[in-house]
């Protein structure tokens, strides 16, 4: 029995159906990652999820609309995630899968990136040398700057990931970073460096600056707020590459659920948690909307960061500085997400980043690499356009009729813009549906319909809450948004529980 396993046996108090070692609130990628690792270490785990399926932002669903000939066509749509990093050897997703013995359980399809920026089209290779070669050839006047910029990014990337592995996927504290001295020198400095300022120091061509900025839409609508540390992990798409799980995004959370259940963990869907139960100032369990209670000495909250220390916690004497920081937290962006069923497969790679006439959006074309998502000759296509926090906020003041009109207007504008990248798009639409901020608030229970937890470039809560026994995991915490970061925060939370 490993040390954490032994500790767990000692921790468990009492034994009944409603008593667990750890309860995880929310089956997003962070919550499931924490639960999977803990269950693997023989912790008795309960995951309570409000939605009818696990995965949070990483879910999929099936639609069977009828085409012009009244034939029902089956499409698999994703709630958003279609390009996953973190699968290279030292990266968190690969690490988690190998820890739970599932490294070969999914078929990972490589996602190719194209950029279409103000008339320039560029296909970027999924490897570092190729990236430098293609960029230097396309922007010869900036070649020296490109090489210098990529060199700096790569130094930080290698240190960050080596540091992550050296810390065994626990949070790297500032003092540990100081102690490791020169080894993580570049990574330590990167936290205080502005990514955009670095870009502008090395690059002159405005189109190339846009290309380097646009990938940041995976974490923010405001690249100016990003430090080099925030941005560097995204370059993993050109080091280890990005991937799509064959069959749809849902495959990864489903795999984690099977692993949790195989290790005797319990997953309750349609089980919204209404409150944490506290005893003597520390966490003792949860209360479900059904009125049922479940008990554990540790709770990992994958719920919205505001809710974790607000509605779920209730009145609690948080340290004033922590409370103040939570109050000042800015939410990240929300989005318009359009899922299309098409009767043609766009001649595009699986991911296209577009900027034209000031409009920025991403096209996900997984049917280019996965023929199971739509009938032969058809495609499931997604279009994602970020909305800043203030615009997302104003959406909640709309009446149902205004909400419908606003979705229609956005759809018209975005379909017209996408039609310039996919000629004839409108003629091939069999079905489409539009998600807006209220959709995200409904399905992932995030404040303001925020899709990335909290804005970048500000303090975000670390894994350990000031409430004894409460741990935080998810996009709103210090690790940030994206599946790779959510998995890492889940690993942090699992280790925090095991290290108690
Ligand atoms: C449209 C879109 C596109 C994206 N594309 C990508 C991409 O291509 N690649 C990538 O890496 N990342 C992408 N992301 C980001 C990524 O999906 C998220 O950052 C990550 O999945 C967040 O995981 P999480 O664990 O923090 O929480 P979430 O996914 O937000 O899950 C939280 C879960 O907790 C549940 N919950 C909340 N409160 C309660 C409660 N009180 N009781 C019970 N359950 C509760 C929710 O129902 C939800 O299931 C995308 C996100 C969106 C929305």
PDB file of C-alpha atoms and ligand atoms in Angstrom, residues 25-31 48-51 53 55-58 79-85 218 237 271-274 302-304 312 335 337 351 384 440 443-445 451-452 473-476 481-484 486, ligand 1:
ATOM      1  CA  UNK A  25     -18.578  18.823  -6.830  1.00  0.00           C
ATOM      2  CA  UNK A  26     -18.846  18.988 -10.628  1.00  0.00           C
ATOM      3  CA  UNK A  27     -17.753  16.530 -13.309  1.00  0.00           C
ATOM      4  CA  UNK A  28     -15.827  19.007 -15.467  1.00  0.00           C
ATOM      5  CA  UNK A  29     -12.393  17.927 -16.660  1.00  0.00           C
ATOM      6  CA  UNK A  30     -10.776  19.209 -13.444  1.00  0.00           C
ATOM      7  CA  UNK A  31     -13.190  17.414 -11.127  1.00  0.00           C
ATOM      8  CA  UNK A  48     -21.885  14.948  -7.895  1.00  0.00           C
ATOM      9  CA  UNK A  49     -22.724  16.585 -11.243  1.00  0.00           C
ATOM     10  CA  UNK A  50     -25.714  18.828 -11.975  1.00  0.00           C
ATOM     11  CA  UNK A  51     -25.959  18.052 -15.715  1.00  0.00           C
ATOM     12  CA  UNK A  53     -23.724  13.912 -18.532  1.00  0.00           C
ATOM     13  CA  UNK A  55     -17.552  16.672 -18.934  1.00  0.00           C
ATOM     14  CA  UNK A  56     -18.754  20.267 -18.374  1.00  0.00           C
ATOM     15  CA  UNK A  57     -17.417  22.195 -21.389  1.00  0.00           C
ATOM     16  CA  UNK A  58     -16.190  18.887 -22.778  1.00  0.00           C
ATOM     17  CA  UNK A  79     -19.978  21.814 -26.450  1.00  0.00           C
ATOM     18  CA  UNK A  80     -16.746  23.434 -27.565  1.00  0.00           C
ATOM     19  CA  UNK A  81     -13.606  21.395 -26.987  1.00  0.00           C
ATOM     20  CA  UNK A  82     -12.118  20.154 -30.255  1.00  0.00           C
ATOM     21  CA  UNK A  83      -8.373  20.737 -29.888  1.00  0.00           C
ATOM     22  CA  UNK A  84      -6.618  19.285 -26.843  1.00  0.00           C
ATOM     23  CA  UNK A  85      -3.028  19.942 -25.868  1.00  0.00           C
ATOM     24  CA  UNK A 218      -8.137  29.655 -26.300  1.00  0.00           C
ATOM     25  CA  UNK A 237       0.084  22.924 -29.985  1.00  0.00           C
ATOM     26  CA  UNK A 271     -27.279  15.831  -8.844  1.00  0.00           C
ATOM     27  CA  UNK A 272     -26.802  19.508  -8.278  1.00  0.00           C
ATOM     28  CA  UNK A 273     -25.043  20.442  -5.043  1.00  0.00           C
ATOM     29  CA  UNK A 274     -26.815  23.238  -3.173  1.00  0.00           C
ATOM     30  CA  UNK A 302     -15.057  22.109  -9.580  1.00  0.00           C
ATOM     31  CA  UNK A 303     -17.994  24.530  -9.451  1.00  0.00           C
ATOM     32  CA  UNK A 304     -17.711  28.179 -10.469  1.00  0.00           C
ATOM     33  CA  UNK A 312     -22.267  26.883  -1.785  1.00  0.00           C
ATOM     34  CA  UNK A 335     -19.067  33.211 -26.324  1.00  0.00           C
ATOM     35  CA  UNK A 337     -20.959  29.023 -30.338  1.00  0.00           C
ATOM     36  CA  UNK A 351      -8.995  24.006 -36.854  1.00  0.00           C
ATOM     37  CA  UNK A 384     -16.707  30.037 -31.834  1.00  0.00           C
ATOM     38  CA  UNK A 440     -23.250  28.383 -20.947  1.00  0.00           C
ATOM     39  CA  UNK A 443     -25.106  23.985 -18.789  1.00  0.00           C
ATOM     40  CA  UNK A 444     -21.878  24.624 -16.876  1.00  0.00           C
ATOM     41  CA  UNK A 445     -23.389  26.786 -14.130  1.00  0.00           C
ATOM     42  CA  UNK A 451     -16.494  29.905 -20.587  1.00  0.00           C
ATOM     43  CA  UNK A 452     -12.957  30.282 -19.226  1.00  0.00           C
ATOM     44  CA  UNK A 473     -10.123  22.752  -9.114  1.00  0.00           C
ATOM     45  CA  UNK A 474     -11.000  24.125 -12.527  1.00  0.00           C
ATOM     46  CA  UNK A 475     -10.529  26.847 -15.095  1.00  0.00           C
ATOM     47  CA  UNK A 476     -11.190  29.625 -12.560  1.00  0.00           C
ATOM     48  CA  UNK A 481      -8.590  27.543 -18.661  1.00  0.00           C
ATOM     49  CA  UNK A 482      -8.240  24.841 -21.298  1.00  0.00           C
ATOM     50  CA  UNK A 483      -8.499  21.093 -20.898  1.00  0.00           C
ATOM     51  CA  UNK A 484      -4.784  20.681 -20.230  1.00  0.00           C
ATOM     52  CA  UNK A 486      -8.101  21.911 -16.007  1.00  0.00           C
TER      53      UNK A 486
HETATM   54  C1  LIG B   1     -17.026  26.736 -26.499  1.00  0.00           C
HETATM   55  C2  LIG B   1     -15.761  26.279 -25.828  1.00  0.00           C
HETATM   56  C3  LIG B   1     -14.681  25.845 -26.598  1.00  0.00           C
HETATM   57  C4  LIG B   1     -13.520  25.383 -25.975  1.00  0.00           C
HETATM   58  N1  LIG B   1     -12.519  24.845 -26.743  1.00  0.00           N
HETATM   59  C5  LIG B   1     -11.445  24.291 -26.126  1.00  0.00           C
HETATM   60  C6  LIG B   1     -10.483  23.550 -26.876  1.00  0.00           C
HETATM   61  O1  LIG B   1     -10.630  23.326 -28.085  1.00  0.00           O
HETATM   62  N2  LIG B   1      -9.400  23.067 -26.205  1.00  0.00           N
HETATM   63  C7  LIG B   1      -9.243  23.234 -24.851  1.00  0.00           C
HETATM   64  O2  LIG B   1      -8.257  22.753 -24.285  1.00  0.00           O
HETATM   65  N3  LIG B   1     -10.158  23.910 -24.125  1.00  0.00           N
HETATM   66  C8  LIG B   1     -11.252  24.426 -24.722  1.00  0.00           C
HETATM   67  N4  LIG B   1     -12.200  25.075 -23.984  1.00  0.00           N
HETATM   68  C9  LIG B   1     -11.939  25.324 -22.552  1.00  0.00           C
HETATM   69  C10 LIG B   1     -12.111  24.081 -21.724  1.00  0.00           C
HETATM   70  O3  LIG B   1     -13.199  23.349 -22.190  1.00  0.00           O
HETATM   71  C11 LIG B   1     -12.362  24.446 -20.267  1.00  0.00           C
HETATM   72  O4  LIG B   1     -11.412  25.386 -19.799  1.00  0.00           O
HETATM   73  C12 LIG B   1     -12.290  23.224 -19.367  1.00  0.00           C
HETATM   74  O5  LIG B   1     -12.956  22.116 -19.941  1.00  0.00           O
HETATM   75  C13 LIG B   1     -12.922  23.611 -18.046  1.00  0.00           C
HETATM   76  O6  LIG B   1     -13.009  22.509 -17.207  1.00  0.00           O
HETATM   77  P1  LIG B   1     -13.446  22.694 -15.701  1.00  0.00           P
HETATM   78  O7  LIG B   1     -13.190  21.413 -15.035  1.00  0.00           O
HETATM   79  O8  LIG B   1     -12.830  23.895 -15.135  1.00  0.00           O
HETATM   80  O9  LIG B   1     -14.989  22.995 -15.635  1.00  0.00           O
HETATM   81  P2  LIG B   1     -16.312  22.984 -16.479  1.00  0.00           P
HETATM   82  O10 LIG B   1     -16.123  22.378 -17.804  1.00  0.00           O
HETATM   83  O11 LIG B   1     -16.871  24.350 -16.389  1.00  0.00           O
HETATM   84  O12 LIG B   1     -17.218  21.992 -15.624  1.00  0.00           O
HETATM   85  C14 LIG B   1     -17.754  22.302 -14.376  1.00  0.00           C
HETATM   86  C15 LIG B   1     -18.780  21.243 -14.064  1.00  0.00           C
HETATM   87  O13 LIG B   1     -19.268  21.446 -12.744  1.00  0.00           O
HETATM   88  C16 LIG B   1     -20.670  21.271 -12.749  1.00  0.00           C
HETATM   89  N5  LIG B   1     -21.217  22.034 -11.624  1.00  0.00           N
HETATM   90  C17 LIG B   1     -21.074  23.355 -11.377  1.00  0.00           C
HETATM   91  N6  LIG B   1     -21.713  23.691 -10.241  1.00  0.00           N
HETATM   92  C18 LIG B   1     -22.256  22.552  -9.751  1.00  0.00           C
HETATM   93  C19 LIG B   1     -23.041  22.256  -8.592  1.00  0.00           C
HETATM   94  N7  LIG B   1     -23.391  23.194  -7.719  1.00  0.00           N
HETATM   95  N8  LIG B   1     -23.431  20.971  -8.406  1.00  0.00           N
HETATM   96  C20 LIG B   1     -23.081  19.986  -9.279  1.00  0.00           C
HETATM   97  N9  LIG B   1     -22.362  20.229 -10.395  1.00  0.00           N
HETATM   98  C21 LIG B   1     -21.944  21.492 -10.621  1.00  0.00           C
HETATM   99  C22 LIG B   1     -21.119  21.806 -14.098  1.00  0.00           C
HETATM  100  O14 LIG B   1     -22.380  21.289 -14.463  1.00  0.00           O
HETATM  101  C23 LIG B   1     -19.986  21.304 -14.995  1.00  0.00           C
HETATM  102  O15 LIG B   1     -20.243  20.017 -15.489  1.00  0.00           O
HETATM  103  C24 LIG B   1     -13.397  25.458 -24.573  1.00  0.00           C
HETATM  104  C25 LIG B   1     -14.479  25.891 -23.795  1.00  0.00           C
HETATM  105  C26 LIG B   1     -15.661  26.264 -24.418  1.00  0.00           C
HETATM  106  C27 LIG B   1     -16.845  26.621 -23.580  1.00  0.00           C
END
